[in-house]
Coordinates of C-alpha atoms in Angstrom, one line a residue:
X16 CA -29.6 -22.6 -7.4
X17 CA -28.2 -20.9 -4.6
X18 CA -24.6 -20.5 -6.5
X19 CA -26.4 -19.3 -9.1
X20 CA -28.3 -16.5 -7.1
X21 CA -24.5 -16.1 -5.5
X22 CA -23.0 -14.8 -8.9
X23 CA -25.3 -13.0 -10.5
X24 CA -25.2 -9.2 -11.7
X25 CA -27.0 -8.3 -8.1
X26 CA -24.0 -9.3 -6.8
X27 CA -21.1 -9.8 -9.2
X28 CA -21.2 -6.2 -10.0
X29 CA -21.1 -4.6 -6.6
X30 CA -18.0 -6.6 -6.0
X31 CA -16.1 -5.3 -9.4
X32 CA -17.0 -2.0 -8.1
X33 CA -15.7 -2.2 -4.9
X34 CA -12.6 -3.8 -6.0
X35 CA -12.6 -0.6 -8.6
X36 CA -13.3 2.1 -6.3
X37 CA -10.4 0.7 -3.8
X38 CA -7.7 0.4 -6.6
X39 CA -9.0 4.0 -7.3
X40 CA -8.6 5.4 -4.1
X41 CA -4.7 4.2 -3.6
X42 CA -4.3 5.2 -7.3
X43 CA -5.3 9.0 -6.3
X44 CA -3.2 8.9 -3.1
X45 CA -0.1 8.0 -4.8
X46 CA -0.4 10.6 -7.2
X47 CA -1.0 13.1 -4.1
X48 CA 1.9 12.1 -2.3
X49 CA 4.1 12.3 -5.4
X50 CA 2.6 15.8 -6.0
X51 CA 3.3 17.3 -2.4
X52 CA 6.6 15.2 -2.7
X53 CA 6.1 12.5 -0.3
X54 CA 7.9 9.1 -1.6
X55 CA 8.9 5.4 -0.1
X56 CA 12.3 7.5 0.9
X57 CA 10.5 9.3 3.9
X58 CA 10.4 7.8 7.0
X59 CA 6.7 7.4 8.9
X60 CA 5.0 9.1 6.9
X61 CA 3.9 7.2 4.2
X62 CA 3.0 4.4 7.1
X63 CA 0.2 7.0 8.5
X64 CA -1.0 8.4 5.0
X65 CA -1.2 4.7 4.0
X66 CA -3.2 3.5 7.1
X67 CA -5.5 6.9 6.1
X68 CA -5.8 6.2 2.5
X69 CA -6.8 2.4 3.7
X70 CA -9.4 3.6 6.2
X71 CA -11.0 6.1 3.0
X72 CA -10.8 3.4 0.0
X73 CA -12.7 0.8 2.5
X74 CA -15.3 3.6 2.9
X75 CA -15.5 3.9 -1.1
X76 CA -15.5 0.3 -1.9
X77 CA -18.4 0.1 0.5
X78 CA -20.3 2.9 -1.0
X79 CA -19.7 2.1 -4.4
X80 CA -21.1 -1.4 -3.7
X81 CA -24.3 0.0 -2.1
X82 CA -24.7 2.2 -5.1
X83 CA -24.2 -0.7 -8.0
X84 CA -26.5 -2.9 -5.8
X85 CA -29.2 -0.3 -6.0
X86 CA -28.5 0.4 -9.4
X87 CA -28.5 -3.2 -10.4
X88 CA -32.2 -3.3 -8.8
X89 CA -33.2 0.0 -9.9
X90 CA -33.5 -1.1 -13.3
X91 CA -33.0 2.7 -14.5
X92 CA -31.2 4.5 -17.0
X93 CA -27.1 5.0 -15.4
X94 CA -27.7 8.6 -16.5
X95 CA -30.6 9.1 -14.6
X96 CA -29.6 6.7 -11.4
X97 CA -26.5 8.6 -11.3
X98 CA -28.7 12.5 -10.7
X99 CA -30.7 11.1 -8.3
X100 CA -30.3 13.3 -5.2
X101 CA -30.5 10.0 -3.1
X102 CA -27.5 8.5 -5.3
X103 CA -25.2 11.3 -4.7
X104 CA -26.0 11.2 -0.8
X105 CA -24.8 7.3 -0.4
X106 CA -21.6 8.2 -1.9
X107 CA -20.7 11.9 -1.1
X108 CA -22.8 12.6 3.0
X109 CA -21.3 11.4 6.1
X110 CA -22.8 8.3 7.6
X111 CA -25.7 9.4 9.8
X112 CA -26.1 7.2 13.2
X113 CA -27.3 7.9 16.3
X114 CA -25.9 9.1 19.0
X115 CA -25.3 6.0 20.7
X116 CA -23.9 4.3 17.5
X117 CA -21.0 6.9 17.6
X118 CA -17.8 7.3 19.2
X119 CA -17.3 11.0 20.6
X120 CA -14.4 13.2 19.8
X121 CA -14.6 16.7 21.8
X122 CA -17.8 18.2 21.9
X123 CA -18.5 18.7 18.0
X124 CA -17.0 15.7 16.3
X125 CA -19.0 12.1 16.3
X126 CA -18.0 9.1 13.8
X127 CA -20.1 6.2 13.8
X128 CA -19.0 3.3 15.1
X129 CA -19.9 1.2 11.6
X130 CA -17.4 3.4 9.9
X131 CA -14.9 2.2 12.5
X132 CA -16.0 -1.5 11.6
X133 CA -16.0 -1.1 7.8
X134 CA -12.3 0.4 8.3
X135 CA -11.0 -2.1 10.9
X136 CA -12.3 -5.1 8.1
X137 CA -10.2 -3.2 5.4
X138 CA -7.2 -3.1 7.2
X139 CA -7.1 -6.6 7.8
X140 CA -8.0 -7.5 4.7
X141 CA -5.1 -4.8 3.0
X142 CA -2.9 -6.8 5.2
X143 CA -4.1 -9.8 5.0
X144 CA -3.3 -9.9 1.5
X145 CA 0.4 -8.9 1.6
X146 CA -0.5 -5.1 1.4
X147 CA 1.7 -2.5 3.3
X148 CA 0.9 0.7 4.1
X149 CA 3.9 2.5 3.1
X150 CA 4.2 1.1 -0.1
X151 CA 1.3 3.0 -1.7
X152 CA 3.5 6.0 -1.8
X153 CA 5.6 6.9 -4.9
X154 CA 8.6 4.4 -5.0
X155 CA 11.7 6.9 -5.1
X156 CA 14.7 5.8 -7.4
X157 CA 17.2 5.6 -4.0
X158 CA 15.4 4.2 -1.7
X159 CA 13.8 1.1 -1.5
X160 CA 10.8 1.2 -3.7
X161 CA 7.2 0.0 -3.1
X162 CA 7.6 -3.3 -4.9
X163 CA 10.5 -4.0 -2.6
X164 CA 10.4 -7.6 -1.2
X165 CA 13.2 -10.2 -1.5
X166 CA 16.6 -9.3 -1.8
X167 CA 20.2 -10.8 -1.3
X168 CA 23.0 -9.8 0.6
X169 CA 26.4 -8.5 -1.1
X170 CA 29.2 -6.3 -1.4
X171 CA 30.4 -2.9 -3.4
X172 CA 31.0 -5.2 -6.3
X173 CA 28.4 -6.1 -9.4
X174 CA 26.7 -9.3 -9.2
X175 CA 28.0 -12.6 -9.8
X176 CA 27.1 -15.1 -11.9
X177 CA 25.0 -16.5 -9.4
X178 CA 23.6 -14.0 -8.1
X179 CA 22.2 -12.4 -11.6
X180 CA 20.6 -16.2 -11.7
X181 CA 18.6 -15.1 -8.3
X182 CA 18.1 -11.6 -9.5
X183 CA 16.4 -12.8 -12.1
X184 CA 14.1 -15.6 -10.3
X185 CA 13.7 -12.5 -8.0
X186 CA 12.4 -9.7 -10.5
X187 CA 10.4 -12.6 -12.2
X188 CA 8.7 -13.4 -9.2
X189 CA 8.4 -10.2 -7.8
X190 CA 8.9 -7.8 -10.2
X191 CA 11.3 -4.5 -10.1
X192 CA 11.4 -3.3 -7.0
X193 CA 10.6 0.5 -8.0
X194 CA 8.1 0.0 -10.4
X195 CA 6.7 -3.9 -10.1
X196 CA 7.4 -4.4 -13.9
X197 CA 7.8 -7.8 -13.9
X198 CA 9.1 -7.5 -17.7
X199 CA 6.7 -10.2 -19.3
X200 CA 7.2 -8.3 -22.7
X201 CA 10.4 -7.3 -22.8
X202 CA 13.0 -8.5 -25.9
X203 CA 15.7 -8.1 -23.3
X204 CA 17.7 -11.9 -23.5
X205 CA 17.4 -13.8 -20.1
X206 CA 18.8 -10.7 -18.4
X207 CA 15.8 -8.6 -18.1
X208 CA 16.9 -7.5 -14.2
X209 CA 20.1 -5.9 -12.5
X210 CA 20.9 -6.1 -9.0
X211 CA 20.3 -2.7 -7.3
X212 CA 22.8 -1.9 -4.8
X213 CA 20.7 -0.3 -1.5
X214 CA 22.1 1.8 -0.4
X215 CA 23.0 3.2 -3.7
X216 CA 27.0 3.0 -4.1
X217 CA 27.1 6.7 -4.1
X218 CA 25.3 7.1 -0.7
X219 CA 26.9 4.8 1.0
X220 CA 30.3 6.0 -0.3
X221 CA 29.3 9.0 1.5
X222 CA 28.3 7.4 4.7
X223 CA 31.2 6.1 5.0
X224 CA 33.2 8.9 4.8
X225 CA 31.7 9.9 8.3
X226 CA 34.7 9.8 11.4
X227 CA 32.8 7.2 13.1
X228 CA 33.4 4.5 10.4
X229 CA 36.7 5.9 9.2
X230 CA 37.5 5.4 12.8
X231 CA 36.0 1.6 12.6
X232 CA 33.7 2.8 15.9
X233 CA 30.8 1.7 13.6
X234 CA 31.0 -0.6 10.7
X235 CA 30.9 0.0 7.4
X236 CA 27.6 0.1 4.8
X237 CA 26.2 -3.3 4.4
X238 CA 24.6 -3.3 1.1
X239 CA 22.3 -5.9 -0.6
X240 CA 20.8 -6.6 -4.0
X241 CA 17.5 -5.7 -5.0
X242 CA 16.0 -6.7 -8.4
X243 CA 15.5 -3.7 -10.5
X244 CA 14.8 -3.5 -14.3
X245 CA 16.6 -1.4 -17.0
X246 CA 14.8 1.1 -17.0
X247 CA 14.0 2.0 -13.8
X248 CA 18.3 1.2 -12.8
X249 CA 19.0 4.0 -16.1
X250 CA 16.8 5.9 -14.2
X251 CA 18.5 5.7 -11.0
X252 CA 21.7 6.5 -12.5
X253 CA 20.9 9.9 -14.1
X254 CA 19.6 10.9 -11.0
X255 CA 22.4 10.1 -8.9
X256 CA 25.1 11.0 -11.5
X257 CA 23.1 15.1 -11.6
X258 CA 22.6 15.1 -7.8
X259 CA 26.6 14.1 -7.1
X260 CA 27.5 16.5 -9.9
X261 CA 25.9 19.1 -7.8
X262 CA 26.9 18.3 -4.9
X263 CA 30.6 17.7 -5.9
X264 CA 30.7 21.7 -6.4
X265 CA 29.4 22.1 -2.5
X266 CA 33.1 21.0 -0.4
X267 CA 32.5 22.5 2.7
X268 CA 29.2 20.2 3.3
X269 CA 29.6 17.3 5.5
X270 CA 29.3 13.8 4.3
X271 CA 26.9 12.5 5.9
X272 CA 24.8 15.9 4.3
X273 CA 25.8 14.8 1.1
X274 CA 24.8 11.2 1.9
X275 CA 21.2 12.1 2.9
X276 CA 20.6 14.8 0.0
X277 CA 21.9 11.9 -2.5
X278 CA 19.1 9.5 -0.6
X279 CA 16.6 11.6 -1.3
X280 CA 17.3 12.8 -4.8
X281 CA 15.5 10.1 -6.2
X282 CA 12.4 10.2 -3.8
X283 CA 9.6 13.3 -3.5
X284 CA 8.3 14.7 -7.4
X285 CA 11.1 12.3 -8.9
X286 CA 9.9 9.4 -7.8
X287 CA 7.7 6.6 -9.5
X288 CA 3.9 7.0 -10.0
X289 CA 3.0 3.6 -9.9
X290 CA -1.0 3.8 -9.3
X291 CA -2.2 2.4 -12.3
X292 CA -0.3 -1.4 -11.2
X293 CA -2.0 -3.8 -10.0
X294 CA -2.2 -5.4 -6.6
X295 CA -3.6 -8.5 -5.2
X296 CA -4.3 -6.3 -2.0
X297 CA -7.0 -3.9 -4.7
X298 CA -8.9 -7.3 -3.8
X299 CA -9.8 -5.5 -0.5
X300 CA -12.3 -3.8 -2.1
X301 CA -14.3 -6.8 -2.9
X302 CA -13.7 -8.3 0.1
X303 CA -15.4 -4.8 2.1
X304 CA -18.4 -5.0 -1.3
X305 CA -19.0 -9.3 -1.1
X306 CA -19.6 -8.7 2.7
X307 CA -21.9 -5.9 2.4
X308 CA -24.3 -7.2 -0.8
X309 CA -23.7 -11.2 -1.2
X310 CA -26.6 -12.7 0.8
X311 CA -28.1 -9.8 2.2
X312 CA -31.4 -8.2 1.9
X313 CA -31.9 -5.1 -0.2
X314 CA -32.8 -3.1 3.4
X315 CA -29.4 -4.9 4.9
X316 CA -27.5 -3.8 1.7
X317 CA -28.8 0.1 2.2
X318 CA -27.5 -0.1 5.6
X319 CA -24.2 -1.2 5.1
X320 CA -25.0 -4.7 6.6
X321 CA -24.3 -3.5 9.9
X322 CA -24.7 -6.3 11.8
X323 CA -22.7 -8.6 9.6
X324 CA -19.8 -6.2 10.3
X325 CA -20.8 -6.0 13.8
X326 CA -20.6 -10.1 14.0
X327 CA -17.0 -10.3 12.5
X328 CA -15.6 -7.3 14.6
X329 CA -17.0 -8.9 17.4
X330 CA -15.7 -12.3 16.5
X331 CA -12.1 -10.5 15.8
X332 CA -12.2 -9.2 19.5
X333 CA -13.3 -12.6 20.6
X334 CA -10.6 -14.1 19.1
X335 CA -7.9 -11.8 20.3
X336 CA -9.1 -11.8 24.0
X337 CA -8.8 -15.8 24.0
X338 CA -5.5 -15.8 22.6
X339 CA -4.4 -13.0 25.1
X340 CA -5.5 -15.0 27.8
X341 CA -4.1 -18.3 26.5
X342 CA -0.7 -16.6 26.6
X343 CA -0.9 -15.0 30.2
X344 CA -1.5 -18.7 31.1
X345 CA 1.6 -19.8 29.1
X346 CA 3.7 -16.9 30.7
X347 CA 2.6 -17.9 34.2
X348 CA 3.1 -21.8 33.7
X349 CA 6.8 -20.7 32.3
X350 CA 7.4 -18.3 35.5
X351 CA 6.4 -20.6 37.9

């Protein structure tokens, strides 16, 4: 009976929309960042407006759970449910809490300290389930793209027998490394992936050109395969072929100019928009809406389940304080 009470549409449903309003959430940031021109290409910044866009779809995912829940029990119309004043203030106002269930910021700015919980749960669980902050950004056509996992070492050279073999177990596995394609219905042969050269020939052609490794003072580009689908690598090449075109016409620019204007031709409103794939780490959402609704009373639920966040934060710092002083132990028994 109690499996039964588990799964049903009291509960069930809150989850899908959590996991919905999460996959939403990263969906819209991507399409921002590819907007203001922000791609996998850039350096740190995708890492911070990940961790941000993380911290905000837990929040949703939370929210939207809270709101199915009540909906679910409400019994009403969705029309109706969704103009109620009282809807509308569970998703859009800020968390209210009192003062000593807030952290301070200067004199004016207070965020409550279950928003810090609900956040801290969501980046576990993003990570937890292979997610990486970064990697929500557009995936730019030469750089390594969002999907980018395994890859194989090798030279200037296209790939060998062999190495198209584990190209292909790659791509399959994985999927293209710019898009995530993993080409299920494709009537390409048994070739349905091309090893990408990172850095792109072209780049590091450039690099290379640079006194220090003409001089052999540093050595030259290492490159390795990446598994990249048809498209996608024609893609890549039109891109490279216009910016070298371009820059061909600009002589007095040095190379290693040329080499970081070619890396980031393919990255800021060029690159991919790849919100609309699916990730296991959307699963966060459910994760952030199954702790907040499954098992909880309907005054727990309207709260957020504080305390059930509360408990796992807590056991999270418990956990992390034994372990840190389990190894000062181990670093003092090695020292002595």
């Amino acid at each position: 009976m109690s499996t039964l009470v588990t799964y049903s549409p009291e509960t069930a449903l809150p989850v899908v929309s959590g996991c919905v309003a999460f996959g939403t959430t990263l969906c819209l940031s991507t399409l921002a960042q590819k907007i203001i021109g922000i791609s996998t290409a850039n350096k740190m910044v995708p890492s911070l407006f990940g961790m941000a866009t993380v911290c905000l779809a837990s929040m949703a995912s939370q929210r939207a759970a809270i709101c199915t829940y009540d909906w679910v029990n409400d019994k009403r119309p969705i029309q109706e449910f969704i103009m109620d004043p009282k809807t509308r203030n569970t998703l859009f106002s800020p968390s209210t809490a009192s003062s000593a269930d807030c952290i301070r910021i200067g004199d004016h700015i207070k965020i409550p300290k279950h928003d810090i919980r609900v956040c801290a749960v969501g980046l576990a669980a993003f990570k937890l389930l292979g997610g990486r902050f970064w990697a929500i950004a557009p995936s730019s056509f030469t750089n390594l793209g969002s999907f980018s996992r395994w890859s194989i070492p090798c030279g200037e050279r296209y790939a060998t027998t062999n190495q198209r073999t584990l190209i292909e177990k790659m791509g399959r596995r994985w999927g293209c490394h710019t898009c995530g394609s993993r080409m299920f219905f494709s009537r390409l042969g048994k070739n349905k992936f091309v090893g990408d050269h990172m850095p792109p020939k072209s780049v590091a052609d450039q690099m290379n050109k640079s006194w220090l490794r003409r001089m052999n003072i540093l050595p030259k580009v290492p490159f390795r395969f990446y598994p990249q689908c048809v498209k996608c690598s024609n893609t890549q090449g039109s891109i490279l072929s216009k910016a070298s075109n371009e820059l061909s016409k600009k002589t007095l620019l040095p190379s290693w100019i040329k080499a970081a204007n070619l890396e980031k031709a393919g990255g800021g409103r060029a690159a991919h928009f790849h919100g609309l794939r699916f990730r296991a780490n959307h699963l966060t959402g459910g994760i952030l809406a199954g702790a907040t609704v499954v098992g909880a009373t309907k005054s727990e639920v309207s709260k957020g389940n504080k305390k059930r966040f509360q408990g796992a934060t807590n056991q999270a710092e418990d956990i992390v304080k034994s372990a840190n002083v389990q190894v000062k132990e181990l670093i003092k028994s090695a020292t002595r």
